[in-house]
mmCIF file of C-alpha atoms in Angstrom:
data_model
loop_
_atom_site.group_PDB
_atom_site.id
_atom_site.type_symbol
_atom_site.label_atom_id
_atom_site.label_comp_id
_atom_site.label_asym_id
_atom_site.label_seq_id
_atom_site.Cartn_x
_atom_site.Cartn_y
_atom_site.Cartn_z
ATOM 1 C CA MET A 1 124.458 130.560 127.703
ATOM 2 C CA ARG A 2 125.842 127.286 126.374
ATOM 3 C CA ILE A 3 124.129 126.283 123.146
ATOM 4 C CA VAL A 4 124.592 122.963 121.367
ATOM 5 C CA ALA A 5 123.432 122.524 117.773
ATOM 6 C CA LEU A 6 123.350 119.302 115.748
ATOM 7 C CA ALA A 7 124.028 120.298 112.174
ATOM 8 C CA GLY A 8 124.404 119.058 108.649
ATOM 9 C CA GLY A 9 125.756 121.081 105.755
ATOM 10 C CA ILE A 10 124.206 124.020 103.916
ATOM 11 C CA GLY A 11 121.002 124.506 105.919
ATOM 12 C CA GLY A 12 122.735 123.916 109.223
ATOM 13 C CA ALA A 13 125.630 126.236 108.373
ATOM 14 C CA ARG A 14 123.377 129.075 107.275
ATOM 15 C CA PHE A 15 121.270 128.737 110.410
ATOM 16 C CA LEU A 16 124.407 128.810 112.553
ATOM 17 C CA ARG A 17 125.454 132.068 110.906
ATOM 18 C CA GLY A 18 122.132 133.558 111.988
ATOM 19 C CA LEU A 19 122.504 132.054 115.454
ATOM 20 C CA LEU A 20 125.890 133.736 115.874
ATOM 21 C CA ALA A 21 124.263 137.044 114.919
ATOM 22 C CA ALA A 22 121.485 136.494 117.456
ATOM 23 C CA VAL A 23 123.555 135.716 120.551
ATOM 24 C CA GLY A 24 126.107 137.694 122.521
ATOM 25 C CA PRO A 25 129.888 137.274 122.623
ATOM 26 C CA GLN A 26 129.608 135.727 126.066
ATOM 27 C CA ASP A 27 127.509 132.836 124.752
ATOM 28 C CA GLU A 28 129.205 129.575 123.779
ATOM 29 C CA ILE A 29 128.068 127.540 120.771
ATOM 30 C CA THR A 30 129.139 123.944 120.237
ATOM 31 C CA VAL A 31 128.260 122.406 116.885
ATOM 32 C CA ILE A 32 128.088 118.625 116.576
ATOM 33 C CA GLY A 33 128.617 118.063 112.869
ATOM 34 C CA ASN A 34 127.397 115.210 110.706
ATOM 35 C CA THR A 35 130.170 113.027 109.299
ATOM 36 C CA GLY A 36 127.910 110.464 107.621
ATOM 37 C CA ASP A 37 128.330 112.379 104.338
ATOM 38 C CA ASP A 38 132.100 111.846 104.484
ATOM 39 C CA ILE A 39 133.672 110.140 101.507
ATOM 40 C CA HIS A 40 137.160 109.085 100.398
ATOM 41 C CA LEU A 41 138.085 110.507 96.988
ATOM 42 C CA TYR A 42 141.470 110.553 95.255
ATOM 43 C CA GLY A 43 142.937 109.009 98.389
ATOM 44 C CA LEU A 44 141.689 111.931 100.494
ATOM 45 C CA LYS A 45 139.231 112.157 103.367
ATOM 46 C CA VAL A 46 136.473 114.596 102.400
ATOM 47 C CA CYS A 47 134.100 115.892 105.103
ATOM 48 C CA PRO A 48 131.472 117.940 103.230
ATOM 49 C CA ASP A 49 129.298 118.961 106.172
ATOM 50 C CA LEU A 50 132.138 119.881 108.536
ATOM 51 C CA ASP A 51 133.780 121.903 105.781
ATOM 52 C CA THR A 52 130.552 123.668 104.817
ATOM 53 C CA VAL A 53 130.067 124.802 108.418
ATOM 54 C CA MET A 54 133.713 125.851 108.670
ATOM 55 C CA TYR A 55 133.764 127.740 105.361
ATOM 56 C CA THR A 56 130.368 129.402 105.900
ATOM 57 C CA LEU A 57 131.132 130.689 109.381
ATOM 58 C CA GLY A 58 134.713 131.518 108.440
ATOM 59 C CA GLY A 59 133.797 133.620 105.408
ATOM 60 C CA GLY A 60 135.170 131.317 102.708
ATOM 61 C CA ILE A 61 132.031 129.692 101.332
ATOM 62 C CA HIS A 62 130.742 130.022 97.766
ATOM 63 C CA GLU A 63 127.551 131.844 98.711
ATOM 64 C CA GLU A 64 125.464 131.081 95.616
ATOM 65 C CA GLN A 65 125.894 127.316 95.683
ATOM 66 C CA GLY A 66 126.251 127.014 99.455
ATOM 67 C CA TRP A 67 129.185 124.589 99.317
ATOM 68 C CA GLY A 68 132.822 124.746 98.278
ATOM 69 C CA ARG A 69 135.157 127.713 98.301
ATOM 70 C CA THR A 70 134.655 131.188 96.965
ATOM 71 C CA ASP A 71 136.889 132.248 94.040
ATOM 72 C CA GLU A 72 137.551 128.586 93.282
ATOM 73 C CA THR A 73 139.591 127.205 90.380
ATOM 74 C CA TRP A 74 139.484 123.685 88.958
ATOM 75 C CA SER A 75 142.934 122.853 87.603
ATOM 76 C CA ILE A 76 143.432 119.680 89.640
ATOM 77 C CA LYS A 77 140.054 118.280 88.650
ATOM 78 C CA ALA A 78 140.815 118.988 84.989
ATOM 79 C CA GLU A 79 144.149 117.195 85.257
ATOM 80 C CA MET A 80 142.551 114.207 86.991
ATOM 81 C CA LYS A 81 140.111 113.978 84.091
ATOM 82 C CA GLU A 82 143.010 113.929 81.634
ATOM 83 C CA TYR A 83 144.415 110.956 83.519
ATOM 84 C CA GLY A 84 141.013 109.277 83.347
ATOM 85 C CA VAL A 85 140.658 109.304 87.121
ATOM 86 C CA GLY A 86 137.242 110.050 88.579
ATOM 87 C CA PRO A 87 134.687 110.452 89.798
ATOM 88 C CA GLU A 88 133.873 113.386 87.547
ATOM 89 C CA TRP A 89 130.493 113.930 89.212
ATOM 90 C CA PHE A 90 131.959 115.163 92.513
ATOM 91 C CA GLY A 91 133.434 118.651 92.387
ATOM 92 C CA LEU A 92 136.567 119.379 94.364
ATOM 93 C CA GLY A 93 138.154 122.713 93.529
ATOM 94 C CA ASP A 94 141.815 123.542 93.982
ATOM 95 C CA ARG A 95 141.338 125.474 97.221
ATOM 96 C CA ASP A 96 139.057 122.780 98.578
ATOM 97 C CA PHE A 97 141.681 120.146 97.726
ATOM 98 C CA ALA A 98 144.097 121.873 100.104
ATOM 99 C CA THR A 99 141.740 121.324 103.049
ATOM 100 C CA HIS A 100 141.395 117.629 102.257
ATOM 101 C CA LEU A 101 145.142 117.233 101.786
ATOM 102 C CA VAL A 102 145.839 118.760 105.198
ATOM 103 C CA ARG A 103 143.139 116.641 106.819
ATOM 104 C CA SER A 104 144.352 113.436 105.209
ATOM 105 C CA GLN A 105 147.994 114.108 106.098
ATOM 106 C CA MET A 106 147.080 114.670 109.737
ATOM 107 C CA LEU A 107 144.880 111.574 109.893
ATOM 108 C CA THR A 108 147.690 109.494 108.377
ATOM 109 C CA ALA A 109 150.043 110.924 111.004
ATOM 110 C CA GLY A 110 147.756 109.575 113.726
ATOM 111 C CA TYR A 111 145.652 112.570 114.696
ATOM 112 C CA THR A 112 141.939 112.000 115.274
ATOM 113 C CA LEU A 113 139.252 113.662 113.196
ATOM 114 C CA SER A 114 138.374 115.830 116.227
ATOM 115 C CA GLN A 115 141.958 117.032 116.504
ATOM 116 C CA VAL A 116 142.181 117.660 112.772
ATOM 117 C CA THR A 117 138.918 119.625 112.776
ATOM 118 C CA GLU A 118 140.145 121.764 115.652
ATOM 119 C CA ALA A 119 143.382 122.454 113.775
ATOM 120 C CA LEU A 120 141.563 123.419 110.567
ATOM 121 C CA CYS A 121 139.330 125.785 112.537
ATOM 122 C CA VAL A 122 142.391 127.674 113.772
ATOM 123 C CA ARG A 123 142.590 129.130 110.283
ATOM 124 C CA TRP A 124 138.877 129.717 109.733
ATOM 125 C CA LYS A 125 137.874 130.956 113.203
ATOM 126 C CA PRO A 126 134.202 129.983 112.782
ATOM 127 C CA GLY A 127 133.188 131.439 116.158
ATOM 128 C CA VAL A 128 131.863 128.078 117.356
ATOM 129 C CA ARG A 129 133.402 124.918 118.727
ATOM 130 C CA LEU A 130 133.033 122.452 115.874
ATOM 131 C CA LEU A 131 133.034 118.769 116.831
ATOM 132 C CA PRO A 132 132.560 115.825 114.489
ATOM 133 C CA MET A 133 129.858 113.504 115.779
ATOM 134 C CA SER A 134 132.438 110.704 115.920
ATOM 135 C CA ASP A 135 136.106 110.104 115.224
ATOM 136 C CA ASP A 136 135.148 106.699 113.828
ATOM 137 C CA ARG A 137 134.351 106.137 110.166
ATOM 138 C CA VAL A 138 130.633 106.415 109.430
ATOM 139 C CA GLU A 139 129.313 106.672 105.868
ATOM 140 C CA THR A 140 125.676 106.890 104.908
ATOM 141 C CA HIS A 141 124.588 104.591 102.087
ATOM 142 C CA VAL A 142 121.287 104.443 100.231
ATOM 143 C CA ARG A 143 119.657 101.274 98.930
ATOM 144 C CA ILE A 144 118.170 101.729 95.466
ATOM 145 C CA THR A 145 116.936 99.643 92.560
ATOM 146 C CA ASP A 146 117.922 100.743 89.068
ATOM 147 C CA GLU A 147 119.020 99.179 85.792
ATOM 148 C CA GLN A 148 121.859 97.496 87.682
ATOM 149 C CA GLY A 149 119.421 95.876 90.103
ATOM 150 C CA SER A 150 119.099 96.291 93.845
ATOM 151 C CA ARG A 151 122.233 97.823 95.317
ATOM 152 C CA ALA A 152 123.576 100.267 97.866
ATOM 153 C CA VAL A 153 125.366 103.456 96.833
ATOM 154 C CA HIS A 154 127.178 106.058 98.892
ATOM 155 C CA PHE A 155 124.913 108.927 99.842
ATOM 156 C CA GLN A 156 127.081 111.346 97.866
ATOM 157 C CA GLU A 157 126.560 109.317 94.712
ATOM 158 C CA TYR A 158 122.820 109.188 95.358
ATOM 159 C CA TRP A 159 122.601 112.933 96.033
ATOM 160 C CA VAL A 160 125.168 114.412 93.660
ATOM 161 C CA ARG A 161 125.411 111.999 90.707
ATOM 162 C CA LEU A 162 121.895 110.575 90.673
ATOM 163 C CA HIS A 163 120.212 113.758 92.009
ATOM 164 C CA ALA A 164 117.944 111.508 94.099
ATOM 165 C CA ALA A 165 116.060 110.676 90.887
ATOM 166 C CA VAL A 166 115.782 107.029 91.971
ATOM 167 C CA ASP A 167 113.594 106.165 94.948
ATOM 168 C CA ALA A 168 115.529 105.588 98.158
ATOM 169 C CA GLU A 169 114.450 102.244 99.639
ATOM 170 C CA ALA A 170 116.513 102.419 102.813
ATOM 171 C CA ILE A 171 119.062 104.657 104.476
ATOM 172 C CA ILE A 172 121.989 102.825 106.064
ATOM 173 C CA PRO A 173 124.503 104.741 108.194
ATOM 174 C CA VAL A 174 127.324 102.214 107.758
ATOM 175 C CA GLY A 175 129.489 102.015 110.862
ATOM 176 C CA ALA A 176 127.207 104.110 113.049
ATOM 177 C CA ASP A 177 126.173 101.171 115.223
ATOM 178 C CA THR A 178 129.756 100.600 116.388
ATOM 179 C CA ALA A 179 130.913 104.224 116.399
ATOM 180 C CA LYS A 180 131.564 106.200 119.564
ATOM 181 C CA PRO A 181 130.733 109.861 120.096
ATOM 182 C CA ALA A 182 133.771 112.075 119.589
ATOM 183 C CA PRO A 183 135.450 113.455 122.711
ATOM 184 C CA GLY A 184 133.443 116.334 124.120
ATOM 185 C CA VAL A 185 130.172 115.496 122.374
ATOM 186 C CA LEU A 186 128.324 113.889 125.286
ATOM 187 C CA GLU A 187 129.775 116.392 127.748
ATOM 188 C CA ALA A 188 128.594 119.332 125.619
ATOM 189 C CA ILE A 189 125.077 117.895 125.444
ATOM 190 C CA ALA A 190 124.936 117.262 129.191
ATOM 191 C CA ASP A 191 126.204 120.767 130.027
ATOM 192 C CA ALA A 192 124.074 122.645 127.484
ATOM 193 C CA ASP A 193 121.547 125.310 128.423
ATOM 194 C CA VAL A 194 119.791 124.893 125.057
ATOM 195 C CA ILE A 195 119.979 122.189 122.373
ATOM 196 C CA LEU A 196 118.935 123.093 118.841
ATOM 197 C CA PHE A 197 118.096 121.041 115.765
ATOM 198 C CA PRO A 198 118.633 123.469 112.844
ATOM 199 C CA PRO A 199 116.654 123.000 109.614
ATOM 200 C CA SER A 200 119.077 120.297 108.455
ATOM 201 C CA ASN A 201 118.037 117.059 106.777
ATOM 202 C CA PRO A 202 116.258 115.085 109.538
ATOM 203 C CA VAL A 203 117.292 111.694 108.121
ATOM 204 C CA VAL A 204 120.825 111.901 106.714
ATOM 205 C CA SER A 205 122.132 114.829 108.767
ATOM 206 C CA ILE A 206 120.573 115.053 112.225
ATOM 207 C CA GLY A 207 119.280 111.477 111.983
ATOM 208 C CA THR A 208 122.776 110.156 111.312
ATOM 209 C CA ILE A 209 124.221 112.088 114.252
ATOM 210 C CA LEU A 210 121.533 110.612 116.495
ATOM 211 C CA ALA A 211 122.350 107.130 115.157
ATOM 212 C CA VAL A 212 125.723 107.149 116.906
ATOM 213 C CA PRO A 213 125.172 105.142 120.119
ATOM 214 C CA GLY A 214 124.854 107.420 123.109
ATOM 215 C CA ILE A 215 124.004 110.665 121.343
ATOM 216 C CA ARG A 216 120.234 110.217 121.057
ATOM 217 C CA GLU A 217 120.142 108.991 124.641
ATOM 218 C CA ALA A 218 122.175 111.979 125.824
ATOM 219 C CA VAL A 219 119.881 114.454 124.049
ATOM 220 C CA ALA A 220 116.779 112.757 125.462
ATOM 221 C CA ALA A 221 118.219 112.788 128.986
ATOM 222 C CA ALA A 222 119.623 116.324 128.844
ATOM 223 C CA PRO A 223 118.113 118.802 131.300
ATOM 224 C CA ALA A 224 118.277 121.500 128.621
ATOM 225 C CA PRO A 225 115.260 122.186 126.393
ATOM 226 C CA VAL A 226 115.541 120.787 122.864
ATOM 227 C CA VAL A 227 114.044 122.893 120.068
ATOM 228 C CA GLY A 228 113.969 122.050 116.359
ATOM 229 C CA LEU A 229 113.216 124.084 113.261
ATOM 230 C CA SER A 230 111.347 122.461 110.406
ATOM 231 C CA PRO A 231 113.288 121.918 107.168
ATOM 232 C CA ILE A 232 109.944 121.401 105.429
ATOM 233 C CA ILE A 233 107.764 124.345 104.395
ATOM 234 C CA GLY A 234 104.416 123.861 102.698
ATOM 235 C CA GLY A 235 104.999 120.158 102.179
ATOM 236 C CA ALA A 236 108.363 120.507 100.415
ATOM 237 C CA PRO A 237 112.003 120.768 101.472
ATOM 238 C CA VAL A 238 113.340 124.299 101.604
ATOM 239 C CA ARG A 239 116.461 123.051 99.827
ATOM 240 C CA GLY A 240 117.610 119.732 98.467
ATOM 241 C CA MET A 241 115.649 116.504 98.243
ATOM 242 C CA ALA A 242 114.859 115.648 101.850
ATOM 243 C CA ASP A 243 111.471 114.310 100.781
ATOM 244 C CA LYS A 244 113.245 111.435 99.028
ATOM 245 C CA VAL A 245 115.018 110.217 102.149
ATOM 246 C CA LEU A 246 112.030 110.917 104.390
ATOM 247 C CA ALA A 247 109.999 108.562 102.195
ATOM 248 C CA ALA A 248 112.661 105.881 102.700
ATOM 249 C CA VAL A 249 112.033 105.922 106.466
ATOM 250 C CA GLY A 250 108.264 106.138 106.110
ATOM 251 C CA VAL A 251 107.845 109.787 107.084
ATOM 252 C CA GLU A 252 105.725 112.266 105.140
ATOM 253 C CA ALA A 253 107.402 115.439 103.910
ATOM 254 C CA THR A 254 105.448 117.751 106.214
ATOM 255 C CA ALA A 255 106.530 119.927 109.111
ATOM 256 C CA GLU A 256 104.169 118.036 111.385
ATOM 257 C CA ALA A 257 105.384 114.564 110.401
ATOM 258 C CA VAL A 258 109.056 115.455 110.889
ATOM 259 C CA ALA A 259 108.351 116.787 114.378
ATOM 260 C CA LEU A 260 106.361 113.722 115.390
ATOM 261 C CA ASN A 261 109.053 111.452 113.958
ATOM 262 C CA TYR A 262 111.573 113.018 116.333
ATOM 263 C CA GLY A 263 108.970 112.595 119.067
ATOM 264 C CA ALA A 264 108.235 114.306 122.368
ATOM 265 C CA GLU A 265 110.788 112.120 124.120
ATOM 266 C CA LEU A 266 113.503 113.898 122.124
ATOM 267 C CA VAL A 267 112.162 117.337 121.160
ATOM 268 C CA ASP A 268 110.448 119.780 123.541
ATOM 269 C CA GLY A 269 109.716 122.552 121.055
ATOM 270 C CA TRP A 270 109.250 122.838 117.301
ATOM 271 C CA LEU A 271 109.092 125.802 114.952
ATOM 272 C CA VAL A 272 107.124 125.616 111.720
ATOM 273 C CA ASP A 273 106.843 128.243 109.028
ATOM 274 C CA THR A 274 103.824 130.536 108.999
ATOM 275 C CA ALA A 275 102.709 128.678 105.857
ATOM 276 C CA ASP A 276 102.271 125.594 108.059
ATOM 277 C CA GLU A 277 100.414 127.261 110.921
ATOM 278 C CA GLY A 278 97.717 124.625 110.535
ATOM 279 C CA ALA A 279 100.184 122.003 111.762
ATOM 280 C CA VAL A 280 100.690 123.633 115.167
ATOM 281 C CA ALA A 281 97.742 121.930 116.862
ATOM 282 C CA ALA A 282 98.724 118.463 115.635
ATOM 283 C CA VAL A 283 102.325 118.886 116.774
ATOM 284 C CA GLU A 284 101.204 120.083 120.183
ATOM 285 C CA ALA A 285 98.778 117.156 120.404
ATOM 286 C CA GLY A 286 101.893 114.983 120.093
ATOM 287 C CA GLY A 287 103.322 116.563 123.234
ATOM 288 C CA ILE A 288 105.655 119.075 121.525
ATOM 289 C CA ALA A 289 105.232 122.835 122.003
ATOM 290 C CA CYS A 290 104.946 124.431 118.583
ATOM 291 C CA ARG A 291 104.994 127.955 117.167
ATOM 292 C CA ALA A 292 104.635 129.266 113.602
ATOM 293 C CA VAL A 293 107.214 131.865 112.549
ATOM 294 C CA PRO A 294 108.905 132.812 109.249
ATOM 295 C CA LEU A 295 111.520 130.146 108.485
ATOM 296 C CA LEU A 296 112.991 131.242 105.166
ATOM 297 C CA MET A 297 116.684 132.085 105.575
ATOM 298 C CA THR A 298 116.615 134.923 103.059
ATOM 299 C CA ASP A 299 119.479 136.793 104.748
ATOM 300 C CA VAL A 300 121.450 136.781 107.979
ATOM 301 C CA GLU A 301 118.985 138.997 109.869
ATOM 302 C CA ALA A 302 115.988 136.852 108.876
ATOM 303 C CA THR A 303 117.935 133.807 110.042
ATOM 304 C CA ALA A 304 118.879 135.555 113.274
ATOM 305 C CA GLU A 305 115.160 136.131 113.900
ATOM 306 C CA MET A 306 114.588 132.405 113.459
ATOM 307 C CA ALA A 307 117.329 131.709 115.994
ATOM 308 C CA ARG A 308 115.824 134.192 118.449
ATOM 309 C CA ALA A 309 112.441 132.510 118.071
ATOM 310 C CA ALA A 310 114.022 129.125 118.770
ATOM 311 C CA LEU A 311 115.769 130.430 121.893
ATOM 312 C CA ALA A 312 112.566 132.109 123.064
ATOM 313 C CA LEU A 313 110.651 128.851 122.660
ATOM 314 C CA ALA A 314 113.398 127.045 124.553
ATOM 315 C CA GLU A 315 112.826 129.370 127.502
ATOM 316 C CA GLN A 316 109.096 128.711 127.366
ATOM 317 C CA VAL A 317 109.518 124.944 127.497
ATOM 318 C CA ARG A 318 112.502 124.848 129.862
ATOM 319 C CA LYS A 319 112.224 121.757 132.071
#
């Protein structure tokens, strides 16, 4: 079975770990990773979502926080602070710095982001084929109004420094409209037996991937069933502040609203948590098959059960 998953960072990575536990060694998983969260810091190219997937599946993630490296130290960041060089609000540990140094060196040498990601995965052996959504530069920005007036800030500043405390007025994936899918992305979608939308942020993770011209169209046209898992349980995000960015695109923070925002032209099946069983009928009225199952990723086995439920629903709705 050839499975393609569109994934963001923490939620996507943890789901993928369960997916790997749910499938057999003969199955092939291709992950199309969000690069809209990418940011340039200290002269380095930082790819938070790609790295979170790579570290999580490769056994190097800081489990409690869900991002960054385990057993991390912070000497470089402390020295940068002594020089008065920021930003102080974004944490890059010493081990994490090494990844960004290698990536930036390779990019400067002329390698593409796809080639660099493949090279980094040689070390981590994540058990999946990890592809960036595009080799072109795409960075998600958020329009806000604060004491400085109306302005756009990088998504990382909105999420990490401001903690989404200011209302998001618009989400702008800068560069997405002229970006091209990375090599292998469209082919993987076309050849897939199943396409999954993990419980990643539907606006700034999966939504940004779909904003790259050709990817949404390829998913919609794919013969494989497309099944998504709700990142919203009981009217609130399982993790993070997805409700803030959902509001910016006019979508309620409910399992039902997220499914209908994707639409039946894109998604064939949708899983909601048992707490949202009342949403099943409304989702199905929108033309999307829907089931209620436990969706809390409390451990790898619970997550594997979620993955099995998604694959089972995919078989039920297979075109």
